[in-house]
Amino acid sequence: MTAIAQESIRRTIGSTNSNTPSARVTQPVEVEWFGAVGDGVTDDTAAITAALAAAGANGTVLFRPGKSYVTTSQIAIPAANMTLSGFGAIITSLT
C-alpha cells in the first residue's frame, strides 16, 4: 500500500493503524492510491485488489476515465454491494 493510500485511509477513518481488519474506508478509493498505473502495459492486479479490499462492503472503487488497466489474474469482488466506477476506463485481462 502506498503512503498516499495509507494517509487517505488514516484521514478517513481517524486511525493511526490502517492495517487493522476493522479499518474501513467511508469515501471512494482510487486504484492509483494503491499503485495502479493504467497505462495498458503495467500489471495493475495487486493495486486493484488492494483498492477493493480497502473499500470494503458498500464501498466504491474509482478507476480513472481514459485509463487502461491490465490484470494478469482473476480478481474477485470481496464484498457485496460494492460500486466500481470508471466511465471510459478499460480493464484488460491477460489470463
GROMACS .gro file of C-alpha atoms in nm:
model
   95
    1MET     CA    1   0.000   0.000   0.000
    2THR     CA    2   0.140   0.338  -0.094
    3ALA     CA    3   0.197   0.616   0.156
    4ILE     CA    4  -0.077   0.820  -0.014
    5ALA     CA    5  -0.327   0.536   0.034
    6GLN     CA    6  -0.228   0.492   0.398
    7GLU     CA    7  -0.267   0.864   0.468
    8SER     CA    8  -0.605   0.876   0.294
    9ILE     CA    9  -0.730   0.583   0.499
   10ARG     CA   10  -0.599   0.739   0.821
   11ARG     CA   11  -0.777   1.067   0.747
   12THR     CA   12  -1.100   0.888   0.652
   13ILE     CA   13  -1.125   0.650   0.948
   14GLY     CA   14  -0.927   0.851   1.201
   15SER     CA   15  -0.694   0.562   1.273
   16THR     CA   16  -0.319   0.556   1.309
   17ASN     CA   17  -0.312   0.188   1.215
   18SER     CA   18  -0.471   0.137   0.872
   19ASN     CA   19  -0.372  -0.232   0.870
   20THR     CA   20  -0.637  -0.339   1.120
   21PRO     CA   21  -0.915  -0.560   0.977
   22SER     CA   22  -1.179  -0.333   1.130
   23ALA     CA   23  -1.049  -0.030   0.940
   24ARG     CA   24  -1.297   0.056   0.666
   25VAL     CA   25  -1.289   0.345   0.426
   26THR     CA   26  -1.608   0.551   0.405
   27GLN     CA   27  -1.516   0.754   0.099
   28PRO     CA   28  -1.443   0.625  -0.252
   29VAL     CA   29  -1.092   0.495  -0.304
   30GLU     CA   30  -0.893   0.530  -0.624
   31VAL     CA   31  -0.691   0.241  -0.759
   32GLU     CA   32  -0.400   0.482  -0.819
   33TRP     CA   33  -0.369   0.528  -0.442
   34PHE     CA   34  -0.260   0.163  -0.430
   35GLY     CA   35  -0.014   0.185  -0.716
   36ALA     CA   36  -0.225   0.125  -1.029
   37VAL     CA   37  -0.075   0.287  -1.337
   38GLY     CA   38  -0.344   0.237  -1.601
   39ASP     CA   39  -0.104   0.267  -1.895
   40GLY     CA   40  -0.220  -0.051  -2.070
   41VAL     CA   41   0.116  -0.221  -2.008
   42THR     CA   42   0.184  -0.232  -1.633
   43ASP     CA   43   0.025  -0.513  -1.429
   44ASP     CA   44  -0.232  -0.341  -1.205
   45THR     CA   45  -0.369  -0.661  -1.044
   46ALA     CA   46  -0.223  -0.606  -0.696
   47ALA     CA   47  -0.328  -0.240  -0.684
   48ILE     CA   48  -0.686  -0.315  -0.790
   49THR     CA   49  -0.709  -0.600  -0.540
   50ALA     CA   50  -0.579  -0.374  -0.261
   51ALA     CA   51  -0.824  -0.098  -0.350
   52LEU     CA   52  -1.116  -0.344  -0.345
   53ALA     CA   53  -1.008  -0.471  -0.003
   54ALA     CA   54  -0.972  -0.118   0.136
   55ALA     CA   55  -1.314  -0.011   0.009
   56GLY     CA   56  -1.489  -0.297   0.190
   57ALA     CA   57  -1.860  -0.372   0.190
   58ASN     CA   58  -2.073  -0.098   0.038
   59GLY     CA   59  -1.754   0.081  -0.072
   60THR     CA   60  -1.672   0.246  -0.402
   61VAL     CA   61  -1.358   0.193  -0.608
   62LEU     CA   62  -1.276   0.453  -0.871
   63PHE     CA   63  -1.098   0.386  -1.199
   64ARG     CA   64  -0.987   0.697  -1.388
   65PRO     CA   65  -1.162   0.765  -1.719
   66GLY     CA   66  -0.946   0.709  -2.022
   67LYS     CA   67  -0.702   0.481  -1.839
   68SER     CA   68  -0.634   0.122  -1.946
   69TYR     CA   69  -0.571  -0.115  -1.655
   70VAL     CA   70  -0.411  -0.457  -1.704
   71THR     CA   71  -0.466  -0.763  -1.484
   72THR     CA   72  -0.279  -1.091  -1.502
   73SER     CA   73  -0.510  -1.296  -1.282
   74GLN     CA   74  -0.876  -1.313  -1.196
   75ILE     CA   75  -0.990  -1.054  -0.941
   76ALA     CA   76  -1.273  -1.142  -0.706
   77ILE     CA   77  -1.500  -0.871  -0.571
   78PRO     CA   78  -1.453  -0.922  -0.193
   79ALA     CA   79  -1.782  -0.780  -0.066
   80ALA     CA   80  -2.144  -0.744  -0.164
   81ASN     CA   81  -2.283  -0.408  -0.267
   82MET     CA   82  -1.954  -0.265  -0.393
   83THR     CA   83  -1.955   0.001  -0.660
   84LEU     CA   84  -1.689   0.007  -0.931
   85SER     CA   85  -1.689   0.340  -1.109
   86GLY     CA   86  -1.486   0.448  -1.407
   87PHE     CA   87  -1.677   0.557  -1.714
   88GLY     CA   88  -1.441   0.518  -2.006
   89ALA     CA   89  -1.182   0.315  -1.815
   90ILE     CA   90  -1.074  -0.017  -1.966
   91ILE     CA   91  -0.972  -0.327  -1.771
   92THR     CA   92  -0.794  -0.592  -1.978
   93SER     CA   93  -0.717  -0.940  -1.850
   94LEU     CA   94  -0.404  -1.111  -1.982
   95THR     CA   95  -0.501  -1.451  -1.839
   0.00000   0.00000   0.00000
